[in-house]
Amino acid sequence: MQRLMVGLIVLLVSAGTAWALWQRSLHPSFVWGVGLNPTPTGVLTAETTHDVVERARTLGVNTIRVKYTTENEQQRNRVRWAVTEARTPWWQPLQIVMILEHNDLILNGPEPYQAGYDLGLEAASTYRGQVAYYQLGNELAAYALKPTWGGFTPDSYIPEKYERGLTWLRGVSDGIHAGDPKAKRLVTGHWLQHAFWEMAKDDGLAFEAIGWDWFHEELPVPSLVDFEFEEKPYDLIGKLASIAETVWVTEAGVNGDVVGRSKAAAFLTEFITELRTDPRIDGVFVAQLTDEMHNQWSENWQHGLIGIEPVDLANQIWRFSDTVRPEYRAYDALIHQTN
C-alpha cells in the first residue's frame, strides 16, 4: 500500500511538472525566438525538419518563426512538419509565429481585402489552436513609403498605397480571427517606419503585437534602447509600446558573413543584453537559425547561427556544419544565463 501511495505521489508530481512546463511554454514571460526554415539543406523530408526543430530546442528558444507557404504540396508539407515538430512533446511545445507574407501584385490588385481575408482564413483554419501568432505581411509599411522619406510622420506615405496596404491587412486580420479567434496577430516594421502602424491602429486595424526588425549588414549598429535621431534622443521603443501592448524585436543581429563571426557574436551579446534592461521589450528573435541552401548564389548569405556545407553540389545536397559558430554560442549563453 505504501509503495502504491509513493508511486501515486510521484506520478502526480510528474504530471504537475509536465502541466507547469506546458503552461509556461504557452505563455513564456520573455520570448526567446529564432527564424526557422524547416528544410534549409535542400533535403525536403520530415526528418530534416525534425533535425532543425531539435536544434532550436537545444539552443533553448521557446518560440520559432516560420513562413506560411502554399505553392504546392511539397511546400505545404514543410510548414506542416514544422508545426508538428514544434508541438511535440505536447507538455513542452515551442510557441509558433507564422508569417503570412504580402505580395505587391496582390496589394495593387482589384480585391486586396478579399485576397488578404482568404489567406488569413486558410492559414488560421488549417492550424487552428496550434499557432500562437500570425504575422501580417513583413515590414509592409515600406510598400507605401515615399522614396527617401523616413516613415516617422503620416505624410511619409503615399495615401493610395497606404489605403491599399491597410485594406489587405484588414482582410488578413479578419480572416485570421474568423479561422482561429484565439490566435493573436503581429505586425512588423523597421527603422523609423512606425507612423504607418500608428495610423493603421487609429484606422481600426486589429492586432495584438508589434515586432521591430533590427538586423544589419554592417557595423556600427544604432542602439535601439538609446536610439538617437538627428543627434537627439528618440524614444523609438516608446513609440512601439504605444502602438501595441506586446513589443518584440523580430530580427536581431548583424551579418557575420560581412563583419566576421566574432564581431557578430559580440554585437549580439551587447545588443540583447541592452534590450533586456528595457521592460517594454517582451521578446527577441535572432533572424535565422541556419544558413539556407537556396540563398547560396547571393552575396554574404551565410548569416545563420548554424552553418551548412555541401555534400553533393551536383545534386544540391547539403548538411549541417559541425563547427559551432560564435553567434550560436553567444545566443545560447544569453538564453541560459537568464532562464
mmCIF file of C-alpha atoms in Angstrom:
data_model
loop_
_atom_site.group_PDB
_atom_site.id
_atom_site.type_symbol
_atom_site.label_atom_id
_atom_site.label_comp_id
_atom_site.label_asym_id
_atom_site.label_seq_id
_atom_site.Cartn_x
_atom_site.Cartn_y
_atom_site.Cartn_z
ATOM 1 C CA MET A 1 0.000 0.000 0.000
ATOM 2 C CA GLN A 2 2.828 2.341 0.941
ATOM 3 C CA ARG A 3 4.558 1.649 -2.382
ATOM 4 C CA LEU A 4 1.319 2.370 -4.183
ATOM 5 C CA MET A 5 0.956 5.722 -2.413
ATOM 6 C CA VAL A 6 4.562 6.670 -3.167
ATOM 7 C CA GLY A 7 4.066 5.718 -6.805
ATOM 8 C CA LEU A 8 0.880 7.760 -6.964
ATOM 9 C CA ILE A 9 2.606 10.798 -5.457
ATOM 10 C CA VAL A 10 5.492 10.511 -7.936
ATOM 11 C CA LEU A 11 3.000 10.242 -10.785
ATOM 12 C CA LEU A 12 1.078 13.312 -9.606
ATOM 13 C CA VAL A 13 4.271 15.343 -9.170
ATOM 14 C CA SER A 14 5.443 14.332 -12.656
ATOM 15 C CA ALA A 15 2.074 15.238 -14.141
ATOM 16 C CA GLY A 16 2.107 18.562 -12.300
ATOM 17 C CA THR A 17 5.595 19.342 -13.570
ATOM 18 C CA ALA A 18 4.572 18.479 -17.124
ATOM 19 C CA TRP A 19 1.475 20.683 -16.820
ATOM 20 C CA ALA A 20 3.543 23.594 -15.477
ATOM 21 C CA LEU A 21 6.046 23.242 -18.327
ATOM 22 C CA TRP A 22 3.213 23.168 -20.849
ATOM 23 C CA GLN A 23 1.587 26.286 -19.398
ATOM 24 C CA ARG A 24 4.918 28.130 -19.312
ATOM 25 C CA SER A 25 5.610 27.221 -22.941
ATOM 26 C CA LEU A 26 2.200 28.558 -23.967
ATOM 27 C CA HIS A 27 2.761 31.850 -22.137
ATOM 28 C CA PRO A 28 6.515 32.500 -21.860
ATOM 29 C CA SER A 29 7.375 35.506 -19.687
ATOM 30 C CA PHE A 30 10.055 36.541 -22.185
ATOM 31 C CA VAL A 31 10.121 35.312 -25.741
ATOM 32 C CA TRP A 32 13.434 33.880 -26.891
ATOM 33 C CA GLY A 33 12.887 33.252 -30.578
ATOM 34 C CA VAL A 34 14.552 32.423 -33.856
ATOM 35 C CA GLY A 35 13.588 32.388 -37.522
ATOM 36 C CA LEU A 36 13.370 28.811 -38.806
ATOM 37 C CA ASN A 37 13.434 27.302 -42.290
ATOM 38 C CA PRO A 38 12.025 23.742 -41.995
ATOM 39 C CA THR A 39 14.287 22.342 -44.760
ATOM 40 C CA PRO A 40 17.335 24.620 -45.169
ATOM 41 C CA THR A 41 19.677 21.954 -46.582
ATOM 42 C CA GLY A 42 17.576 21.139 -49.635
ATOM 43 C CA VAL A 43 16.621 17.713 -48.277
ATOM 44 C CA LEU A 44 12.841 18.065 -48.225
ATOM 45 C CA THR A 45 11.882 15.434 -45.659
ATOM 46 C CA ALA A 46 10.167 15.327 -42.283
ATOM 47 C CA GLU A 47 13.445 14.025 -40.849
ATOM 48 C CA THR A 48 15.230 17.220 -41.888
ATOM 49 C CA THR A 49 12.568 19.332 -40.205
ATOM 50 C CA HIS A 50 12.812 17.198 -37.062
ATOM 51 C CA ASP A 51 16.570 17.835 -37.006
ATOM 52 C CA VAL A 52 16.135 21.602 -37.450
ATOM 53 C CA VAL A 53 13.496 21.925 -34.732
ATOM 54 C CA GLU A 54 15.575 19.825 -32.335
ATOM 55 C CA ARG A 55 18.484 22.202 -32.934
ATOM 56 C CA ALA A 56 16.192 25.079 -31.965
ATOM 57 C CA ARG A 57 15.209 23.208 -28.787
ATOM 58 C CA THR A 58 18.834 22.510 -27.931
ATOM 59 C CA LEU A 59 19.603 26.200 -28.344
ATOM 60 C CA GLY A 60 16.932 26.896 -25.744
ATOM 61 C CA VAL A 61 14.479 29.140 -27.589
ATOM 62 C CA ASN A 62 10.815 28.971 -26.633
ATOM 63 C CA THR A 63 9.434 30.357 -29.911
ATOM 64 C CA ILE A 64 10.065 29.795 -33.621
ATOM 65 C CA ARG A 65 9.080 31.999 -36.549
ATOM 66 C CA VAL A 66 8.188 30.213 -39.798
ATOM 67 C CA LYS A 67 6.761 31.259 -43.158
ATOM 68 C CA TYR A 68 3.393 30.007 -44.365
ATOM 69 C CA THR A 69 3.715 28.731 -47.941
ATOM 70 C CA THR A 70 1.125 27.030 -50.150
ATOM 71 C CA GLU A 71 2.802 26.961 -53.573
ATOM 72 C CA ASN A 72 2.479 23.183 -53.867
ATOM 73 C CA GLU A 73 2.033 20.073 -51.734
ATOM 74 C CA GLN A 74 5.749 19.865 -51.012
ATOM 75 C CA GLN A 75 5.779 23.421 -49.660
ATOM 76 C CA ARG A 76 2.650 22.795 -47.591
ATOM 77 C CA ASN A 77 4.311 19.707 -46.123
ATOM 78 C CA ARG A 78 7.310 21.764 -44.962
ATOM 79 C CA VAL A 79 5.060 24.036 -42.913
ATOM 80 C CA ARG A 80 3.030 21.098 -41.599
ATOM 81 C CA TRP A 81 6.174 19.271 -40.483
ATOM 82 C CA ALA A 82 7.447 22.365 -38.669
ATOM 83 C CA VAL A 83 4.182 22.821 -36.769
ATOM 84 C CA THR A 84 4.018 19.126 -35.841
ATOM 85 C CA GLU A 85 7.616 19.017 -34.618
ATOM 86 C CA ALA A 86 7.293 22.272 -32.684
ATOM 87 C CA ARG A 87 4.298 20.917 -30.786
ATOM 88 C CA THR A 88 5.991 17.635 -29.822
ATOM 89 C CA PRO A 89 6.226 16.691 -26.985
ATOM 90 C CA TRP A 90 2.860 18.122 -26.007
ATOM 91 C CA TRP A 91 3.967 19.129 -22.493
ATOM 92 C CA GLN A 92 6.796 21.344 -23.747
ATOM 93 C CA PRO A 93 5.899 22.734 -27.174
ATOM 94 C CA LEU A 94 7.598 25.625 -28.893
ATOM 95 C CA GLN A 95 5.397 28.649 -29.431
ATOM 96 C CA ILE A 96 4.853 29.313 -33.151
ATOM 97 C CA VAL A 97 4.771 32.616 -35.024
ATOM 98 C CA MET A 98 3.634 32.118 -38.632
ATOM 99 C CA ILE A 99 4.424 34.731 -41.281
ATOM 100 C CA LEU A 100 1.756 35.446 -43.904
ATOM 101 C CA GLU A 101 3.777 37.397 -46.447
ATOM 102 C CA HIS A 102 2.337 40.165 -48.581
ATOM 103 C CA ASN A 103 2.762 40.485 -52.326
ATOM 104 C CA ASP A 104 2.852 43.806 -54.186
ATOM 105 C CA LEU A 105 0.872 42.313 -57.081
ATOM 106 C CA ILE A 106 -1.963 41.442 -54.706
ATOM 107 C CA LEU A 107 -1.771 44.787 -52.903
ATOM 108 C CA ASN A 108 -2.068 46.524 -56.279
ATOM 109 C CA GLY A 109 -4.784 44.132 -57.470
ATOM 110 C CA PRO A 110 -8.548 44.653 -57.666
ATOM 111 C CA GLU A 111 -9.526 42.969 -54.371
ATOM 112 C CA PRO A 112 -6.792 43.285 -51.729
ATOM 113 C CA TYR A 113 -9.229 42.805 -48.832
ATOM 114 C CA GLN A 114 -10.606 39.526 -50.173
ATOM 115 C CA ALA A 115 -7.129 38.255 -51.061
ATOM 116 C CA GLY A 116 -5.952 39.022 -47.536
ATOM 117 C CA TYR A 117 -9.044 37.514 -45.944
ATOM 118 C CA ASP A 118 -8.710 34.290 -47.910
ATOM 119 C CA LEU A 119 -5.046 33.964 -46.919
ATOM 120 C CA GLY A 120 -5.714 34.615 -43.242
ATOM 121 C CA LEU A 121 -8.716 32.292 -43.126
ATOM 122 C CA GLU A 122 -6.874 29.466 -44.893
ATOM 123 C CA ALA A 123 -3.851 29.594 -42.581
ATOM 124 C CA ALA A 124 -5.787 30.039 -39.343
ATOM 125 C CA SER A 125 -8.314 27.331 -40.225
ATOM 126 C CA THR A 126 -5.552 24.898 -41.156
ATOM 127 C CA TYR A 127 -3.589 25.470 -37.936
ATOM 128 C CA ARG A 128 -6.426 26.382 -35.582
ATOM 129 C CA GLY A 129 -5.271 26.139 -31.975
ATOM 130 C CA GLN A 130 -1.664 25.401 -32.979
ATOM 131 C CA VAL A 131 -0.197 28.796 -33.905
ATOM 132 C CA ALA A 132 0.075 31.486 -31.218
ATOM 133 C CA TYR A 133 0.706 34.469 -33.506
ATOM 134 C CA TYR A 134 0.187 35.171 -37.188
ATOM 135 C CA GLN A 135 2.364 37.873 -38.701
ATOM 136 C CA LEU A 136 0.508 40.163 -41.120
ATOM 137 C CA GLY A 137 2.906 40.691 -44.013
ATOM 138 C CA ASN A 138 6.548 41.587 -43.493
ATOM 139 C CA GLU A 139 7.596 45.225 -42.988
ATOM 140 C CA LEU A 140 4.582 46.234 -45.074
ATOM 141 C CA ALA A 141 4.967 49.954 -44.345
ATOM 142 C CA ALA A 142 7.849 50.044 -46.842
ATOM 143 C CA TYR A 143 5.329 49.338 -49.633
ATOM 144 C CA ALA A 144 3.599 52.679 -49.033
ATOM 145 C CA LEU A 145 6.666 54.740 -48.119
ATOM 146 C CA LYS A 146 7.584 57.723 -50.284
ATOM 147 C CA PRO A 147 11.102 57.407 -51.739
ATOM 148 C CA THR A 148 13.791 58.776 -49.379
ATOM 149 C CA TRP A 149 11.263 59.535 -46.610
ATOM 150 C CA GLY A 150 11.892 58.313 -43.058
ATOM 151 C CA GLY A 151 8.499 56.885 -42.200
ATOM 152 C CA PHE A 152 8.056 58.535 -38.793
ATOM 153 C CA THR A 153 5.351 61.016 -39.888
ATOM 154 C CA PRO A 154 1.987 60.352 -41.588
ATOM 155 C CA ASP A 155 2.974 62.363 -44.657
ATOM 156 C CA SER A 156 5.849 59.899 -45.268
ATOM 157 C CA TYR A 157 3.407 57.572 -47.025
ATOM 158 C CA ILE A 158 1.651 57.625 -50.391
ATOM 159 C CA PRO A 159 -2.068 57.835 -49.466
ATOM 160 C CA GLU A 160 -3.313 55.422 -52.140
ATOM 161 C CA LYS A 161 -0.690 52.821 -51.244
ATOM 162 C CA TYR A 162 -1.367 53.259 -47.547
ATOM 163 C CA GLU A 163 -5.060 52.552 -48.144
ATOM 164 C CA ARG A 164 -4.298 49.505 -50.280
ATOM 165 C CA GLY A 165 -1.877 48.140 -47.713
ATOM 166 C CA LEU A 166 -4.342 48.778 -44.900
ATOM 167 C CA THR A 167 -7.161 47.122 -46.857
ATOM 168 C CA TRP A 168 -5.112 43.947 -47.336
ATOM 169 C CA LEU A 169 -4.067 43.974 -43.681
ATOM 170 C CA ARG A 170 -7.682 44.260 -42.571
ATOM 171 C CA GLY A 171 -8.536 41.289 -44.738
ATOM 172 C CA VAL A 172 -5.757 39.141 -43.292
ATOM 173 C CA SER A 173 -6.578 40.190 -39.735
ATOM 174 C CA ASP A 174 -10.284 39.452 -40.185
ATOM 175 C CA GLY A 175 -9.576 36.125 -41.892
ATOM 176 C CA ILE A 176 -7.299 35.005 -39.060
ATOM 177 C CA HIS A 177 -9.906 35.911 -36.457
ATOM 178 C CA ALA A 178 -12.584 34.028 -38.380
ATOM 179 C CA GLY A 179 -10.377 30.937 -38.691
ATOM 180 C CA ASP A 180 -8.999 30.957 -35.142
ATOM 181 C CA PRO A 181 -10.477 33.557 -32.770
ATOM 182 C CA LYS A 182 -7.890 32.758 -30.076
ATOM 183 C CA ALA A 183 -4.861 33.402 -32.292
ATOM 184 C CA LYS A 184 -3.045 36.713 -31.916
ATOM 185 C CA ARG A 185 -1.847 38.981 -34.711
ATOM 186 C CA LEU A 186 1.580 40.546 -35.149
ATOM 187 C CA VAL A 187 2.692 43.414 -37.396
ATOM 188 C CA THR A 188 6.332 44.227 -38.125
ATOM 189 C CA GLY A 189 8.411 47.146 -39.304
ATOM 190 C CA HIS A 190 11.905 48.519 -39.207
ATOM 191 C CA TRP A 191 13.984 51.647 -38.815
ATOM 192 C CA LEU A 192 11.636 54.645 -38.267
ATOM 193 C CA GLN A 193 8.591 53.417 -40.165
ATOM 194 C CA HIS A 194 6.281 53.476 -37.139
ATOM 195 C CA ALA A 195 3.829 56.175 -38.320
ATOM 196 C CA PHE A 196 2.236 53.667 -40.706
ATOM 197 C CA TRP A 197 1.269 51.456 -37.775
ATOM 198 C CA GLU A 198 0.115 54.382 -35.661
ATOM 199 C CA MET A 199 -2.260 55.349 -38.460
ATOM 200 C CA ALA A 200 -3.340 51.746 -39.044
ATOM 201 C CA LYS A 201 -4.186 51.356 -35.351
ATOM 202 C CA ASP A 202 -6.167 54.610 -35.380
ATOM 203 C CA ASP A 203 -7.971 53.396 -38.508
ATOM 204 C CA GLY A 204 -9.133 50.275 -36.700
ATOM 205 C CA LEU A 205 -6.685 47.551 -37.775
ATOM 206 C CA ALA A 206 -6.863 44.752 -35.201
ATOM 207 C CA PHE A 207 -3.542 43.332 -33.951
ATOM 208 C CA GLU A 208 -2.070 42.457 -30.579
ATOM 209 C CA ALA A 209 1.706 42.706 -31.028
ATOM 210 C CA ILE A 210 4.307 44.677 -32.936
ATOM 211 C CA GLY A 211 7.765 43.439 -33.896
ATOM 212 C CA TRP A 212 10.699 45.568 -34.983
ATOM 213 C CA ASP A 213 13.432 44.240 -37.260
ATOM 214 C CA TRP A 214 16.954 45.313 -36.314
ATOM 215 C CA PHE A 215 19.189 43.089 -38.455
ATOM 216 C CA HIS A 216 22.033 44.969 -40.145
ATOM 217 C CA GLU A 217 24.609 44.049 -42.737
ATOM 218 C CA GLU A 218 27.458 46.049 -41.245
ATOM 219 C CA LEU A 219 28.696 47.687 -38.062
ATOM 220 C CA PRO A 220 28.197 50.013 -36.278
ATOM 221 C CA VAL A 221 24.523 49.431 -35.495
ATOM 222 C CA PRO A 222 22.499 52.137 -33.708
ATOM 223 C CA SER A 223 21.230 51.327 -30.231
ATOM 224 C CA LEU A 224 17.517 50.555 -30.154
ATOM 225 C CA VAL A 225 17.148 51.257 -26.429
ATOM 226 C CA ASP A 226 19.050 54.562 -26.551
ATOM 227 C CA PHE A 227 18.183 55.441 -30.128
ATOM 228 C CA GLU A 228 19.106 58.878 -31.425
ATOM 229 C CA PHE A 229 17.716 60.715 -34.428
ATOM 230 C CA GLU A 230 19.404 63.853 -35.730
ATOM 231 C CA GLU A 231 21.689 63.712 -32.674
ATOM 232 C CA LYS A 232 18.774 63.878 -30.238
ATOM 233 C CA PRO A 233 17.242 61.122 -28.059
ATOM 234 C CA TYR A 234 14.331 59.443 -29.820
ATOM 235 C CA ASP A 235 12.198 57.025 -27.805
ATOM 236 C CA LEU A 236 11.547 54.525 -30.579
ATOM 237 C CA ILE A 237 10.610 51.749 -28.160
ATOM 238 C CA GLY A 238 8.127 54.117 -26.538
ATOM 239 C CA LYS A 239 6.546 54.704 -29.940
ATOM 240 C CA LEU A 240 6.190 50.959 -30.465
ATOM 241 C CA ALA A 241 4.827 50.376 -26.957
ATOM 242 C CA SER A 242 2.110 52.961 -27.641
ATOM 243 C CA ILE A 243 1.033 51.003 -30.733
ATOM 244 C CA ALA A 244 0.727 47.524 -29.199
ATOM 245 C CA GLU A 245 0.843 46.017 -25.734
ATOM 246 C CA THR A 246 3.386 43.382 -26.793
ATOM 247 C CA VAL A 247 6.682 44.568 -28.320
ATOM 248 C CA TRP A 248 9.276 42.228 -29.813
ATOM 249 C CA VAL A 249 12.497 42.640 -31.732
ATOM 250 C CA THR A 250 11.704 40.199 -34.530
ATOM 251 C CA GLU A 251 15.036 40.159 -36.382
ATOM 252 C CA ALA A 252 18.119 40.835 -34.292
ATOM 253 C CA GLY A 253 21.737 40.606 -35.336
ATOM 254 C CA VAL A 254 24.415 41.669 -37.748
ATOM 255 C CA ASN A 255 25.686 39.691 -40.730
ATOM 256 C CA GLY A 256 28.627 37.596 -39.569
ATOM 257 C CA ASP A 257 29.469 36.819 -43.189
ATOM 258 C CA VAL A 258 30.294 40.528 -43.598
ATOM 259 C CA VAL A 259 31.683 41.744 -40.272
ATOM 260 C CA GLY A 260 33.193 38.446 -39.099
ATOM 261 C CA ARG A 261 31.845 35.811 -36.715
ATOM 262 C CA SER A 262 33.432 37.103 -33.524
ATOM 263 C CA LYS A 263 32.249 40.664 -34.078
ATOM 264 C CA ALA A 264 28.751 39.441 -34.916
ATOM 265 C CA ALA A 265 28.687 37.405 -31.699
ATOM 266 C CA ALA A 266 29.935 40.333 -29.628
ATOM 267 C CA PHE A 267 27.262 42.579 -31.128
ATOM 268 C CA LEU A 268 24.522 40.045 -30.412
ATOM 269 C CA THR A 269 25.603 39.794 -26.773
ATOM 270 C CA GLU A 270 25.772 43.558 -26.307
ATOM 271 C CA PHE A 271 22.540 44.260 -28.184
ATOM 272 C CA ILE A 272 20.359 41.672 -26.435
ATOM 273 C CA THR A 273 21.853 42.438 -23.018
ATOM 274 C CA GLU A 274 20.821 46.052 -23.550
ATOM 275 C CA LEU A 275 17.335 45.020 -24.716
ATOM 276 C CA ARG A 276 16.840 43.062 -21.504
ATOM 277 C CA THR A 277 17.276 46.279 -19.493
ATOM 278 C CA ASP A 278 14.108 47.751 -21.021
ATOM 279 C CA PRO A 279 10.928 46.238 -19.515
ATOM 280 C CA ARG A 280 8.908 47.364 -22.539
ATOM 281 C CA ILE A 281 10.621 44.726 -24.695
ATOM 282 C CA ASP A 282 8.802 41.396 -24.378
ATOM 283 C CA GLY A 283 10.957 39.230 -26.622
ATOM 284 C CA VAL A 284 13.721 38.944 -29.177
ATOM 285 C CA PHE A 285 14.239 36.777 -32.258
ATOM 286 C CA VAL A 286 17.559 36.142 -33.946
ATOM 287 C CA ALA A 287 16.904 36.478 -37.663
ATOM 288 C CA GLN A 288 17.775 32.942 -38.782
ATOM 289 C CA LEU A 289 18.706 29.684 -37.065
ATOM 290 C CA THR A 290 20.531 28.244 -40.087
ATOM 291 C CA ASP A 291 22.006 29.263 -43.393
ATOM 292 C CA GLU A 292 19.704 28.422 -46.299
ATOM 293 C CA MET A 293 20.841 26.423 -49.306
ATOM 294 C CA HIS A 294 18.639 28.316 -51.765
ATOM 295 C CA ASN A 295 20.479 31.568 -50.947
ATOM 296 C CA GLN A 296 23.913 30.221 -51.887
ATOM 297 C CA TRP A 297 24.121 32.345 -55.045
ATOM 298 C CA SER A 298 23.517 35.535 -53.073
ATOM 299 C CA GLU A 299 26.327 37.623 -51.667
ATOM 300 C CA ASN A 300 27.020 37.324 -47.930
ATOM 301 C CA TRP A 301 24.299 34.718 -47.413
ATOM 302 C CA GLN A 302 25.848 32.787 -44.528
ATOM 303 C CA HIS A 303 24.353 34.665 -41.598
ATOM 304 C CA GLY A 304 22.550 31.895 -39.685
ATOM 305 C CA LEU A 305 23.541 30.772 -36.211
ATOM 306 C CA ILE A 306 24.289 27.340 -37.719
ATOM 307 C CA GLY A 307 26.182 26.856 -40.974
ATOM 308 C CA ILE A 308 25.558 24.359 -43.751
ATOM 309 C CA GLU A 309 28.034 22.750 -46.140
ATOM 310 C CA PRO A 310 27.704 20.853 -49.432
ATOM 311 C CA VAL A 311 27.701 17.067 -49.559
ATOM 312 C CA ASP A 312 26.814 16.729 -53.243
ATOM 313 C CA LEU A 313 26.911 20.023 -55.134
ATOM 314 C CA ALA A 314 25.845 18.434 -58.414
ATOM 315 C CA ASN A 315 22.543 17.383 -56.835
ATOM 316 C CA GLN A 316 22.443 20.316 -54.400
ATOM 317 C CA ILE A 317 22.511 18.216 -51.248
ATOM 318 C CA TRP A 318 23.824 19.932 -48.133
ATOM 319 C CA ARG A 319 24.316 19.082 -44.456
ATOM 320 C CA PHE A 320 24.648 20.997 -41.212
ATOM 321 C CA SER A 321 28.179 22.000 -40.334
ATOM 322 C CA ASP A 322 29.778 20.521 -37.224
ATOM 323 C CA THR A 323 31.510 23.832 -36.490
ATOM 324 C CA VAL A 324 29.721 25.824 -33.789
ATOM 325 C CA ARG A 325 29.622 29.480 -34.758
ATOM 326 C CA PRO A 326 30.390 32.169 -32.152
ATOM 327 C CA GLU A 327 26.970 33.730 -32.789
ATOM 328 C CA TYR A 328 25.312 30.462 -31.716
ATOM 329 C CA ARG A 329 27.409 30.300 -28.549
ATOM 330 C CA ALA A 330 26.558 33.920 -27.749
ATOM 331 C CA TYR A 331 22.796 33.465 -28.108
ATOM 332 C CA ASP A 332 22.888 30.170 -26.222
ATOM 333 C CA ALA A 333 24.705 31.859 -23.332
ATOM 334 C CA LEU A 334 22.247 34.757 -23.254
ATOM 335 C CA ILE A 335 19.255 32.421 -23.088
ATOM 336 C CA HIS A 336 20.620 30.120 -20.415
ATOM 337 C CA GLN A 337 22.071 32.790 -18.141
ATOM 338 C CA THR A 338 18.676 34.481 -17.789
ATOM 339 C CA ASN A 339 16.325 31.470 -17.642
#
